[in-house]
Short mmCIF file of C-alpha atoms and ligand atoms in Angstrom, two decimals:
data_model
loop_
_atom_site.label_atom_id
_atom_site.label_comp_id
_atom_site.label_asym_id
_atom_site.label_seq_id
_atom_site.Cartn_x
_atom_site.Cartn_y
_atom_site.Cartn_z
CA MET A 111 15.86 -24.80 -81.97
CA SER A 112 13.17 -26.07 -79.73
CA PHE A 113 10.53 -28.45 -80.99
CA ASN A 114 7.08 -28.62 -79.45
CA ARG A 115 4.52 -31.40 -79.28
CA ILE A 116 1.09 -30.34 -78.16
CA PHE A 117 -1.14 -33.05 -76.68
CA THR A 118 -4.81 -32.17 -76.31
CA ASN A 119 -8.12 -33.82 -75.45
CA GLY A 120 -6.71 -36.25 -72.88
CA LYS A 121 -7.82 -37.30 -69.42
CA ILE A 122 -4.46 -36.84 -67.79
CA PHE A 123 -3.86 -38.14 -64.27
CA THR A 124 -0.69 -36.27 -63.38
CA ALA A 125 0.12 -37.88 -59.99
CA ASP A 126 1.04 -34.33 -59.06
CA ARG A 127 -0.75 -33.25 -55.88
CA GLU A 128 -0.78 -29.58 -56.94
CA ASN A 129 -2.42 -30.20 -60.27
CA ARG A 130 -4.04 -33.65 -60.29
CA GLU A 131 -6.05 -33.63 -63.51
CA ALA A 132 -5.24 -31.98 -66.83
CA ASN A 133 -6.35 -32.43 -70.39
CA ALA A 134 -3.53 -30.87 -72.36
CA MET A 135 0.24 -30.59 -72.22
CA ILE A 136 3.05 -29.08 -74.22
CA ILE A 137 6.31 -30.98 -74.56
CA CYS A 138 9.46 -29.11 -75.49
CA ASN A 139 12.64 -31.09 -76.16
CA GLY A 140 11.37 -34.10 -74.26
CA LYS A 141 10.21 -32.26 -71.15
CA ILE A 142 6.87 -30.87 -70.10
CA SER A 143 6.89 -27.11 -70.60
CA TRP A 144 3.21 -26.61 -69.81
CA ILE A 145 0.37 -28.80 -68.48
CA GLY A 146 -3.17 -27.91 -67.52
CA LYS A 147 -6.66 -27.21 -68.86
CA GLU A 148 -6.93 -26.77 -72.60
CA GLU A 149 -8.71 -23.40 -72.32
CA ASP A 150 -5.72 -21.98 -70.44
CA MET A 151 -3.14 -23.32 -72.88
CA PRO A 152 -0.73 -20.73 -74.30
CA SER A 153 -0.52 -20.66 -78.07
CA VAL A 154 2.67 -22.25 -79.37
CA VAL A 155 3.77 -23.65 -82.69
CA GLY A 156 4.31 -27.41 -82.88
CA GLU A 157 3.00 -30.82 -83.82
CA LYS A 158 -0.53 -31.37 -82.51
CA ILE A 159 -1.60 -34.76 -81.17
CA ASP A 160 -5.21 -35.54 -80.24
CA LEU A 161 -5.42 -37.98 -77.33
CA GLN A 162 -9.06 -38.72 -78.27
CA GLY A 163 -10.40 -38.43 -74.76
CA ARG A 164 -8.33 -41.38 -73.52
CA ARG A 165 -6.84 -41.84 -70.04
CA VAL A 166 -3.20 -40.85 -69.63
CA LEU A 167 -1.00 -41.86 -66.66
CA PRO A 168 2.65 -41.22 -65.90
CA ALA A 169 4.65 -44.24 -67.14
CA PHE A 170 5.35 -46.90 -64.49
CA ILE A 171 8.54 -47.32 -62.48
CA ASP A 172 9.17 -50.83 -61.16
CA ALA A 173 11.01 -50.16 -57.89
CA HIS A 174 12.12 -53.77 -57.28
CA LEU A 175 12.91 -55.86 -60.31
CA HIS A 176 15.45 -58.28 -61.83
CA PRO A 177 15.42 -57.27 -65.51
CA LEU A 178 18.36 -59.37 -66.66
CA MET A 179 16.99 -62.53 -65.05
CA LEU A 180 13.57 -61.66 -66.44
CA ALA A 181 14.95 -61.15 -69.96
CA GLU A 182 16.77 -64.47 -69.77
CA THR A 183 13.81 -66.41 -68.34
CA SER A 184 11.51 -64.91 -70.99
CA LYS A 185 13.09 -67.35 -73.45
CA GLN A 186 12.12 -70.21 -71.12
CA LEU A 187 8.83 -71.87 -70.35
CA ALA A 188 6.76 -70.13 -67.66
CA CYS A 189 5.54 -73.12 -65.59
CA THR A 190 2.93 -70.95 -63.90
CA PRO A 191 -0.76 -70.11 -64.12
CA PRO A 192 -2.55 -69.06 -66.16
CA GLY A 193 -0.67 -71.03 -68.87
CA VAL A 194 0.41 -74.09 -66.89
CA THR A 195 -1.76 -75.58 -64.15
CA SER A 196 -0.70 -79.25 -64.25
CA ILE A 197 2.34 -81.43 -64.92
CA GLU A 198 0.47 -82.66 -67.99
CA ASP A 199 0.30 -79.03 -69.31
CA MET A 200 3.97 -78.66 -68.53
CA VAL A 201 4.97 -81.72 -70.55
CA GLN A 202 2.94 -80.56 -73.56
CA ALA A 203 4.41 -77.05 -73.38
CA LEU A 204 7.96 -78.43 -73.06
CA LYS A 205 7.43 -80.58 -76.15
CA LYS A 206 6.33 -77.51 -78.05
CA LEU A 207 9.30 -75.45 -76.82
CA ARG A 208 11.60 -78.26 -77.90
CA GLU A 209 10.26 -78.08 -81.45
CA GLU A 210 10.82 -74.32 -81.55
CA GLN A 211 14.37 -74.38 -80.23
CA SER A 212 17.53 -75.55 -81.95
CA PRO A 213 17.66 -79.34 -81.44
CA ASP A 214 20.68 -79.47 -79.13
CA SER A 215 19.98 -76.52 -76.84
CA TRP A 216 18.94 -77.06 -73.23
CA ILE A 217 15.24 -76.72 -72.46
CA GLU A 218 14.62 -74.44 -69.53
CA GLY A 219 11.55 -73.48 -67.52
CA TRP A 220 10.86 -71.50 -64.37
CA GLY A 221 8.25 -70.69 -61.77
CA TYR A 222 6.54 -74.00 -60.94
CA ASP A 223 4.93 -74.40 -57.53
CA GLU A 224 3.61 -77.89 -56.74
CA GLY A 225 0.83 -76.31 -54.66
CA LYS A 226 -0.57 -74.81 -57.86
CA LEU A 227 -0.31 -77.99 -59.98
CA GLU A 228 -3.34 -80.27 -60.32
CA GLU A 229 -1.22 -83.30 -59.42
CA GLY A 230 -0.15 -81.52 -56.21
CA ARG A 231 3.44 -82.79 -56.48
CA THR A 232 6.83 -81.75 -57.77
CA PRO A 233 7.58 -82.77 -61.39
CA ASN A 234 10.25 -85.51 -61.56
CA ARG A 235 12.51 -86.96 -64.24
CA HIS A 236 9.89 -89.48 -65.38
CA ASP A 237 7.48 -86.64 -66.11
CA LEU A 238 10.10 -84.60 -67.92
CA ASP A 239 11.42 -87.55 -69.92
CA GLN A 240 8.01 -87.63 -71.61
CA ALA A 241 8.80 -84.21 -73.09
CA ALA A 242 12.38 -85.04 -74.16
CA LYS A 243 14.79 -87.88 -73.55
CA ASN A 244 17.85 -86.81 -75.53
CA VAL A 245 17.99 -83.13 -74.63
CA PRO A 246 18.49 -81.88 -71.06
CA ILE A 247 15.51 -80.20 -69.36
CA VAL A 248 15.95 -77.98 -66.31
CA LEU A 249 13.00 -76.41 -64.49
CA THR A 250 13.58 -73.98 -61.65
CA ARG A 251 11.00 -73.85 -58.87
CA THR A 252 9.43 -70.45 -58.10
CA CYS A 253 11.66 -70.06 -55.02
CA THR A 254 14.73 -70.53 -57.34
CA HIS A 255 16.31 -72.95 -54.79
CA ILE A 256 14.95 -76.24 -56.17
CA LEU A 257 15.37 -77.77 -59.64
CA SER A 258 13.46 -80.49 -61.45
CA VAL A 259 15.50 -82.07 -64.26
CA ASN A 260 15.12 -84.95 -66.71
CA SER A 261 17.29 -88.07 -67.05
CA LYS A 262 19.51 -86.48 -69.70
CA ALA A 263 20.38 -83.56 -67.40
CA LEU A 264 21.20 -86.00 -64.57
CA GLU A 265 23.43 -87.92 -66.96
CA ILE A 266 25.31 -84.78 -68.11
CA ALA A 267 25.81 -83.75 -64.48
CA GLY A 268 27.00 -87.28 -63.65
CA ILE A 269 24.38 -87.74 -60.91
CA THR A 270 23.67 -91.42 -60.15
CA LYS A 271 22.47 -93.41 -57.15
CA HIS A 272 26.11 -93.44 -55.99
CA THR A 273 26.46 -89.64 -55.94
CA PRO A 274 26.51 -88.37 -52.34
CA ASP A 275 24.48 -85.29 -51.36
CA PRO A 276 26.78 -82.25 -51.66
CA PRO A 277 27.25 -80.05 -48.55
CA GLY A 278 24.20 -77.79 -48.17
CA GLY A 279 22.19 -79.74 -50.73
CA LYS A 280 19.98 -82.76 -51.27
CA ILE A 281 19.44 -85.13 -54.19
CA ASP A 282 15.91 -86.57 -53.84
CA ARG A 283 15.86 -90.37 -54.30
CA ASP A 284 13.21 -93.02 -54.87
CA GLU A 285 12.77 -96.24 -52.87
CA TYR A 286 15.64 -97.86 -54.83
CA GLY A 287 17.98 -94.95 -54.12
CA GLU A 288 17.79 -93.68 -57.71
CA PRO A 289 17.72 -89.87 -58.14
CA THR A 290 14.19 -88.63 -58.87
CA GLY A 291 15.38 -85.56 -60.76
CA VAL A 292 14.57 -83.16 -57.90
CA LEU A 293 17.67 -81.31 -56.71
CA ARG A 294 17.58 -79.05 -53.66
CA GLU A 295 19.77 -76.06 -52.78
CA SER A 296 23.46 -76.71 -53.63
CA ALA A 297 22.63 -80.04 -55.35
CA GLY A 298 21.20 -77.91 -58.18
CA ASP A 299 24.69 -76.54 -58.85
CA LEU A 300 25.77 -79.99 -60.08
CA VAL A 301 23.53 -79.39 -63.09
CA LYS A 302 23.85 -75.60 -63.31
CA ASN A 303 27.65 -75.87 -63.56
CA LYS A 304 27.25 -77.94 -66.73
CA MET A 305 24.90 -75.50 -68.44
CA PRO A 306 26.27 -73.32 -71.23
CA VAL A 307 27.42 -69.93 -69.90
CA LYS A 308 25.83 -66.88 -71.51
CA SER A 309 28.16 -64.32 -73.04
CA LEU A 310 28.09 -60.54 -72.58
CA GLU A 311 26.56 -60.24 -76.07
CA GLU A 312 23.80 -62.71 -75.23
CA LYS A 313 22.94 -60.91 -72.00
CA VAL A 314 22.99 -57.48 -73.65
CA GLY A 315 20.91 -58.78 -76.55
CA ALA A 316 18.32 -60.34 -74.21
CA LEU A 317 17.96 -57.08 -72.24
CA ALA A 318 17.75 -54.85 -75.32
CA GLU A 319 15.11 -57.14 -76.78
CA TYR A 320 13.13 -57.22 -73.54
CA SER A 321 12.95 -53.41 -73.50
CA ASP A 322 9.94 -53.58 -75.84
CA THR A 323 8.08 -55.88 -73.46
CA PHE A 324 8.58 -53.33 -70.68
CA LEU A 325 7.31 -50.56 -72.95
CA ALA A 326 4.25 -52.63 -73.84
CA GLN A 327 3.53 -52.81 -70.09
CA GLY A 328 4.05 -49.05 -69.75
CA ILE A 329 7.31 -49.41 -67.77
CA THR A 330 9.98 -46.81 -68.50
CA GLY A 331 11.89 -46.78 -65.19
CA ILE A 332 13.50 -49.97 -63.90
CA THR A 333 15.69 -51.18 -61.05
CA GLU A 334 18.16 -54.07 -61.00
CA MET A 335 17.99 -55.32 -57.42
CA MET A 336 20.76 -57.92 -57.64
CA ALA A 337 23.58 -56.32 -59.58
CA ASP A 338 26.81 -58.31 -59.56
CA HIS A 339 30.36 -57.44 -60.42
CA ARG A 340 31.41 -60.98 -61.32
CA PRO A 341 31.70 -62.63 -63.80
CA ILE A 342 30.53 -59.63 -65.87
CA ASP A 343 29.86 -56.28 -64.24
CA TYR A 344 26.19 -55.31 -64.44
CA PHE A 345 26.99 -51.66 -65.06
CA GLU A 346 28.77 -52.74 -68.23
CA ILE A 347 25.89 -55.03 -69.26
CA TYR A 348 23.22 -52.35 -68.78
CA LYS A 349 25.29 -49.61 -70.42
CA ALA A 350 25.78 -51.83 -73.46
CA ALA A 351 22.06 -52.68 -73.49
CA VAL A 352 21.19 -48.97 -73.57
CA GLU A 353 23.59 -48.50 -76.47
CA LYS A 354 21.89 -51.42 -78.18
CA GLY A 355 18.50 -49.77 -77.90
CA MET A 356 17.17 -50.44 -74.41
CA LYS A 357 15.02 -47.40 -73.62
CA GLN A 358 14.39 -47.70 -69.87
CA ARG A 359 16.07 -45.48 -67.30
CA VAL A 360 17.97 -47.83 -64.97
CA ALA A 361 18.86 -47.72 -61.25
CA LEU A 362 21.30 -50.44 -60.10
CA TYR A 363 21.47 -51.88 -56.58
CA TYR A 364 24.59 -53.99 -56.03
CA ASN A 365 24.78 -57.01 -53.77
CA TRP A 366 26.86 -55.93 -50.77
CA ASP A 367 29.69 -58.42 -51.27
CA GLU A 368 29.90 -57.50 -54.96
CA PHE A 369 29.75 -53.77 -54.22
CA GLN A 370 32.92 -54.12 -52.18
CA GLN A 371 34.72 -55.41 -55.30
CA LEU A 372 33.87 -52.36 -57.43
CA ASP A 373 36.22 -49.60 -58.45
CA LEU A 374 34.13 -46.60 -57.41
CA ASN A 375 36.40 -43.69 -58.26
CA ASP A 376 34.35 -42.45 -61.20
CA PRO A 377 31.62 -40.10 -59.88
CA ALA A 378 29.63 -40.69 -63.11
CA LEU A 379 28.71 -44.10 -61.69
CA PHE A 380 26.43 -42.36 -59.19
CA ASP A 381 25.15 -39.63 -61.51
CA ARG A 382 21.36 -39.98 -61.51
CA LYS A 383 21.08 -37.99 -64.75
CA GLN A 384 22.80 -40.84 -66.61
CA SER A 385 20.70 -43.57 -68.24
CA VAL A 386 22.31 -46.13 -65.88
CA TYR A 387 23.56 -45.33 -62.38
CA ILE A 388 24.33 -46.98 -59.06
CA ALA A 389 21.42 -46.26 -56.74
CA GLY A 390 22.25 -48.43 -53.77
CA ILE A 391 23.54 -51.48 -51.95
CA LYS A 392 21.43 -54.62 -51.48
CA LEU A 393 21.51 -56.96 -48.49
CA PHE A 394 19.36 -59.86 -47.31
CA ALA A 395 18.07 -60.11 -43.75
CA ASP A 396 16.12 -63.36 -44.31
CA GLY A 397 14.70 -65.77 -46.90
CA SER A 398 11.16 -66.21 -48.23
CA ILE A 399 7.71 -67.07 -46.92
CA SER A 400 7.13 -69.69 -49.63
CA GLY A 401 10.42 -71.40 -48.79
CA GLN A 402 9.74 -71.15 -45.00
CA THR A 403 13.02 -69.29 -44.64
CA ALA A 404 11.68 -65.81 -43.80
CA TRP A 405 12.78 -64.89 -40.23
CA VAL A 406 9.36 -64.79 -38.59
CA HIS A 407 7.78 -64.59 -35.18
CA PRO A 408 5.79 -66.68 -34.29
CA ALA A 409 7.09 -69.76 -36.12
CA PHE A 410 5.63 -71.20 -39.33
CA ILE A 411 2.50 -73.31 -39.09
CA GLY A 412 3.11 -76.99 -38.45
CA ASP A 413 6.64 -76.57 -37.16
CA ASP A 414 6.97 -74.69 -33.88
CA GLU A 415 10.74 -74.94 -34.15
CA ASN A 416 10.95 -73.20 -37.52
CA ALA A 417 11.08 -69.40 -37.35
CA GLY A 418 13.09 -69.16 -40.57
CA ILE A 419 16.65 -67.92 -40.89
CA SER A 420 18.52 -64.72 -40.22
CA THR A 421 21.01 -63.99 -43.00
CA THR A 422 22.79 -60.84 -41.82
CA SER A 423 23.87 -59.14 -38.60
CA ARG A 424 23.49 -55.70 -37.08
CA GLU A 425 27.23 -55.16 -37.63
CA GLU A 426 27.03 -56.02 -41.32
CA LEU A 427 23.97 -53.78 -41.78
CA LEU A 428 25.81 -50.88 -40.15
CA GLU A 429 28.91 -51.46 -42.22
CA ALA A 430 26.89 -51.50 -45.46
CA GLY A 431 25.02 -48.41 -44.21
CA GLU A 432 28.33 -46.59 -43.73
CA ALA A 433 29.36 -47.43 -47.31
CA ALA A 434 26.00 -46.23 -48.64
CA LYS A 435 26.41 -42.99 -46.71
CA LYS A 436 29.92 -42.49 -48.05
CA TYR A 437 28.73 -42.69 -51.67
CA GLY A 438 25.41 -40.90 -51.15
CA ILE A 439 23.33 -43.94 -52.13
CA GLN A 440 20.67 -46.11 -50.51
CA LEU A 441 20.71 -49.30 -48.51
CA ALA A 442 18.00 -51.73 -49.65
CA VAL A 443 17.45 -54.68 -47.32
CA HIS A 444 15.34 -57.73 -48.16
CA ALA A 445 13.24 -58.44 -45.05
CA MET A 446 9.99 -60.43 -45.10
CA GLY A 447 9.48 -61.84 -41.59
CA GLU A 448 8.69 -59.89 -38.40
CA GLN A 449 12.12 -60.49 -36.88
CA ALA A 450 14.03 -59.58 -40.04
CA ILE A 451 12.05 -56.34 -40.43
CA ASP A 452 12.63 -55.51 -36.75
CA GLN A 453 16.35 -56.09 -37.15
CA VAL A 454 16.61 -53.63 -40.04
CA ILE A 455 14.42 -50.98 -38.46
CA ASP A 456 15.98 -51.27 -34.99
CA THR A 457 19.47 -51.05 -36.51
CA PHE A 458 18.64 -47.85 -38.38
CA TYR A 459 16.12 -46.36 -35.95
CA LYS A 460 16.52 -42.57 -36.24
CA ARG A 461 19.85 -42.95 -38.01
CA ALA A 462 18.71 -43.57 -41.62
CA ASP A 463 19.24 -39.95 -42.52
CA TRP A 464 22.18 -39.61 -44.88
CA LEU A 465 20.15 -38.73 -47.98
CA GLU A 466 18.32 -35.45 -48.13
CA GLY A 467 14.68 -35.55 -49.23
CA ALA A 468 14.74 -39.30 -49.94
CA PRO A 469 14.71 -42.50 -47.92
CA SER A 470 18.24 -43.67 -47.05
CA VAL A 471 17.06 -47.17 -46.13
CA ARG A 472 14.51 -49.26 -48.04
CA VAL A 473 12.95 -52.41 -46.61
CA GLU A 474 12.26 -54.78 -49.51
CA HIS A 475 9.01 -56.80 -49.45
CA ALA A 476 8.17 -55.88 -45.82
CA SER A 477 5.63 -58.70 -45.70
CA LEU A 478 5.01 -58.97 -41.94
CA PRO A 479 5.77 -55.68 -40.22
CA THR A 480 4.55 -55.42 -36.61
CA VAL A 481 2.68 -52.35 -35.35
CA ARG A 482 5.84 -51.35 -33.50
CA ALA A 483 7.99 -51.74 -36.63
CA ILE A 484 5.60 -49.58 -38.66
CA GLN A 485 5.71 -46.89 -35.99
CA ARG A 486 9.50 -46.91 -35.78
CA ALA A 487 9.96 -46.97 -39.58
CA ALA A 488 7.71 -43.90 -39.79
CA GLU A 489 9.79 -42.11 -37.16
CA SER A 490 12.99 -42.91 -39.09
CA GLY A 491 11.98 -42.14 -42.70
CA ILE A 492 12.55 -45.77 -43.72
CA ALA A 493 10.69 -46.70 -46.94
CA PHE A 494 8.87 -49.97 -47.73
CA VAL A 495 8.99 -51.46 -51.23
CA THR A 496 6.30 -54.11 -51.62
CA GLN A 497 4.86 -56.37 -54.33
CA PRO A 498 1.07 -56.69 -54.31
CA ILE A 499 1.41 -59.50 -56.88
CA PHE A 500 3.04 -61.80 -54.27
CA LEU A 501 0.00 -62.45 -52.12
CA PHE A 502 -2.20 -62.49 -55.24
CA ALA A 503 -0.14 -65.17 -57.01
CA GLU A 504 1.28 -67.17 -54.10
CA ILE A 505 -1.76 -67.39 -51.85
CA GLU A 506 -1.36 -71.18 -51.35
CA SER A 507 2.08 -70.90 -49.79
CA TYR A 508 1.02 -67.99 -47.56
CA LEU A 509 -1.98 -69.98 -46.30
CA ASN A 510 0.10 -73.13 -45.78
CA ASN A 511 2.92 -71.38 -43.97
CA LEU A 512 1.16 -68.57 -42.10
CA GLY A 513 -2.50 -69.54 -41.87
CA GLU A 514 -5.47 -67.48 -42.96
CA GLU A 515 -5.54 -64.64 -40.48
CA ARG A 516 -1.84 -63.90 -40.61
CA SER A 517 -1.86 -64.07 -44.42
CA ARG A 518 -4.62 -61.47 -44.61
CA ASN A 519 -2.52 -59.17 -42.48
CA THR A 520 0.62 -59.42 -44.61
CA TYR A 521 1.52 -56.31 -46.62
CA PRO A 522 -0.74 -53.99 -44.57
CA VAL A 523 -0.40 -51.26 -47.18
CA LYS A 524 -3.24 -49.12 -45.91
CA ASN A 525 -1.92 -49.03 -42.33
CA ILE A 526 1.59 -48.31 -43.53
CA LEU A 527 0.46 -45.38 -45.68
CA GLU A 528 -1.67 -43.98 -42.86
CA LYS A 529 1.45 -43.82 -40.70
CA GLY A 530 3.13 -41.68 -43.35
CA ILE A 531 5.68 -44.26 -44.50
CA GLN A 532 6.92 -43.91 -48.07
CA VAL A 533 5.81 -46.96 -50.06
CA ALA A 534 6.65 -47.97 -53.61
CA PHE A 535 5.01 -50.78 -55.57
CA SER A 536 6.92 -53.20 -57.75
CA SER A 537 6.80 -56.73 -59.15
CA ASP A 538 10.10 -58.42 -58.15
CA ALA A 539 9.77 -60.20 -61.51
CA PRO A 540 10.65 -62.94 -62.27
CA ALA A 541 10.66 -64.05 -58.61
CA THR A 542 6.87 -64.28 -58.78
CA ALA A 543 4.82 -67.37 -59.54
CA TRP A 544 2.81 -65.74 -62.31
CA GLY A 545 3.01 -66.17 -66.09
CA ASP A 546 3.19 -62.44 -66.75
CA PRO A 547 5.20 -61.49 -63.65
CA VAL A 548 6.11 -57.88 -64.48
CA ASN A 549 2.59 -56.73 -65.48
CA PRO A 550 1.84 -53.62 -63.35
CA PHE A 551 -1.92 -53.96 -63.85
CA VAL A 552 -1.95 -57.29 -62.03
CA GLY A 553 -0.25 -55.60 -59.06
CA LEU A 554 -2.58 -52.58 -59.22
CA GLY A 555 -5.63 -54.84 -59.35
CA ALA A 556 -4.36 -56.90 -56.41
CA ALA A 557 -3.74 -53.79 -54.29
CA VAL A 558 -7.17 -52.35 -55.04
CA ASN A 559 -9.18 -55.59 -54.72
CA ARG A 560 -7.07 -57.50 -52.17
CA LYS A 561 -8.20 -60.71 -53.82
CA ALA A 562 -5.95 -63.60 -54.85
CA TYR A 563 -5.91 -65.00 -58.38
CA ASP A 564 -8.42 -67.66 -57.32
CA GLY A 565 -10.82 -64.99 -56.04
CA SER A 566 -10.19 -65.56 -52.34
CA ASP A 567 -10.16 -62.59 -49.99
CA ILE A 568 -6.64 -61.55 -49.01
CA GLY A 569 -7.50 -58.82 -46.52
CA GLN A 570 -10.07 -56.31 -47.79
CA GLU A 571 -9.23 -54.02 -44.84
CA GLN A 572 -5.90 -53.23 -46.51
CA ALA A 573 -7.35 -52.38 -49.94
CA ILE A 574 -6.45 -48.94 -51.32
CA SER A 575 -7.97 -46.71 -54.00
CA ILE A 576 -6.89 -47.02 -57.62
CA GLU A 577 -5.56 -43.43 -57.55
CA THR A 578 -3.29 -44.29 -54.63
CA ALA A 579 -2.20 -47.56 -56.23
CA VAL A 580 -1.23 -45.74 -59.45
CA GLU A 581 0.72 -43.20 -57.41
CA LEU A 582 2.66 -45.97 -55.68
CA TYR A 583 3.73 -47.30 -59.10
CA THR A 584 4.66 -43.84 -60.44
CA LYS A 585 5.23 -40.77 -58.25
CA ALA A 586 5.96 -42.63 -55.02
CA ALA A 587 8.16 -45.16 -56.83
CA GLN A 588 10.20 -42.25 -58.18
CA GLU A 589 10.55 -40.77 -54.72
CA VAL A 590 11.97 -44.06 -53.47
CA VAL A 591 14.14 -44.96 -56.49
CA ARG A 592 15.23 -41.37 -57.25
CA ILE A 593 15.44 -41.50 -61.06
CA PRO A 594 15.13 -37.72 -61.60
CA PHE A 595 12.11 -35.99 -63.19
CA VAL A 596 9.90 -39.02 -63.84
CA GLY A 597 6.83 -40.54 -62.19
CA ARG A 598 4.76 -37.38 -62.41
CA LEU A 599 3.47 -35.27 -65.26
CA ALA A 600 4.49 -31.82 -64.13
CA LEU A 601 6.44 -28.82 -65.30
CA GLY A 602 10.06 -29.70 -66.10
CA PHE A 603 9.50 -33.47 -65.92
CA HIS A 604 10.33 -35.94 -68.71
CA ALA A 605 7.24 -36.57 -70.83
CA ASP A 606 7.18 -40.30 -70.00
CA PHE A 607 3.54 -41.37 -70.06
CA ILE A 608 1.11 -44.05 -71.18
CA VAL A 609 -2.24 -43.92 -72.93
CA LEU A 610 -4.86 -46.51 -71.95
CA GLU A 611 -7.74 -47.83 -73.99
CA LYS A 612 -10.11 -47.63 -71.03
CA ASP A 613 -10.17 -45.27 -68.10
CA ILE A 614 -8.51 -47.16 -65.26
CA LEU A 615 -9.91 -44.67 -62.73
CA GLN A 616 -13.48 -45.45 -63.83
CA VAL A 617 -13.57 -49.14 -64.83
CA ASP A 618 -14.98 -51.86 -62.62
CA LYS A 619 -12.30 -52.76 -60.06
CA ALA A 620 -12.39 -56.38 -61.21
CA ASP A 621 -11.22 -55.29 -64.68
CA ILE A 622 -8.07 -53.44 -63.60
CA SER A 623 -5.76 -56.44 -63.78
CA SER A 624 -6.64 -57.20 -67.40
CA MET A 625 -6.11 -53.66 -68.68
CA THR A 626 -3.53 -52.97 -71.37
CA VAL A 627 -1.49 -50.04 -72.60
CA GLU A 628 -2.29 -48.59 -76.05
CA GLU A 629 0.66 -46.24 -76.37
CA THR A 630 3.80 -45.49 -74.39
CA TYR A 631 5.75 -42.23 -74.72
CA MET A 632 9.21 -41.32 -73.50
CA GLY A 633 10.37 -37.73 -73.73
CA GLY A 634 7.19 -37.03 -75.69
CA GLU A 635 8.14 -39.59 -78.40
CA LYS A 636 5.93 -42.57 -79.03
CA VAL A 637 8.01 -45.66 -78.23
CA TYR A 638 5.22 -48.24 -78.20
CA GLN A 639 1.97 -48.65 -80.09
CA LYS A 640 -0.32 -51.60 -79.42
CA LYS A 641 -1.01 -53.57 -82.57
CA VAL A 642 -4.65 -53.85 -83.58
ZN1 ZN B 40 14.02 -59.40 -55.61
#
């Protein structure tokens, strides 16, 4: 028995080039069986739903995301604008969080960036002790490589003035040699190793619970860009989360060293029709712009010697590429700086062709591609997956490390699209210094306005239209991530769509980033309704 739902009176942006606008659609067993103009609609029996003239878009797909980390950090304090703009704010918010939590649990926060704090400095143990003396506090900087902790956390980790810096790490000290509470790189592990380990149940529970937050943002397709095998396999975690009620369709990208540990004999692991599947292998070619570790050319401002770091080799890229080819999946390579991007594109120039009708190689972030790199990526079918929210939220570190002109030319989305490169938008949440890091409207607004959160111009020449921006978060994201039959509202596709209160294609461009979703549907079923 088939069951129909008939949606009428909508302003439906389909993201389908053949049939861009519609106002009615018929959903049969979760899929679109007809879509078009109401006057042409065939007569069928079913439940009728009036969309009341509201704007409908395909639901969003976040092509580069860290859902598990996001779900876990959502329980922590976001030390970011707009909520936190000073150390003083941070202390007050930590006090509040302490009152809400059970009295002996660790207090955690994430996302601070001293460049965004009124005091203009990194929070230290004296600051954090004002929020709590008897319970450990651990704040992770936005780059995730630096921690600020209170005296209690130092005590639990056994860090004193006599503790030597561990290899590859640094314990910041004051003029008397006492630790300040700021722990860099591997020094952070001294504290992290003492923190309570989360169980499979806790991880699954956090993800399943976070599913509703994704739905409220209109996100129904997600990627896990740092899947691990150890200590708990991510496939197992996500499968269990789906069983526990997580609604999103999930594509996993495994870290290359972890991928090599997997038992890959079961073809169902790669079956894109499943709710969770392995979509690719992830590698890193460099670090970040905010941490001055992206492999750039020319060097970072203020240090002619520092052109960042290279974190892979041509040989390793080719080896991972061979494995991806063998299993019919993608290779996704993190590359922000000019040299890192060149390395990936030169390695796979005209040989990234093992998948049919989809990009075999994805360059993640692609912050500083040269004209030559763009040309060669276009000739090779290599896709770029970028995050418009980065430049919007982290403008201070871009300006400090790259200077104004070079910052404006990062993420040259318009040029890249004009060359015919496949581009997908995403958030990389929670690796973004923004309080609401996964919000697609913030990214859409940033791509359309090319203005930072403080209103400064971040390269108007690279602004794109709202229609294109929506496509990059829906149809084009699907084409890169390859979750089947989503991202477009077209015949045979899953009826995954969102209903907006205001028409995003008509509103003032400045209002895009504050838009919200009223309803989210998956397979024609309402899975989210905004509370009034
Ligand atoms: Zn990432």
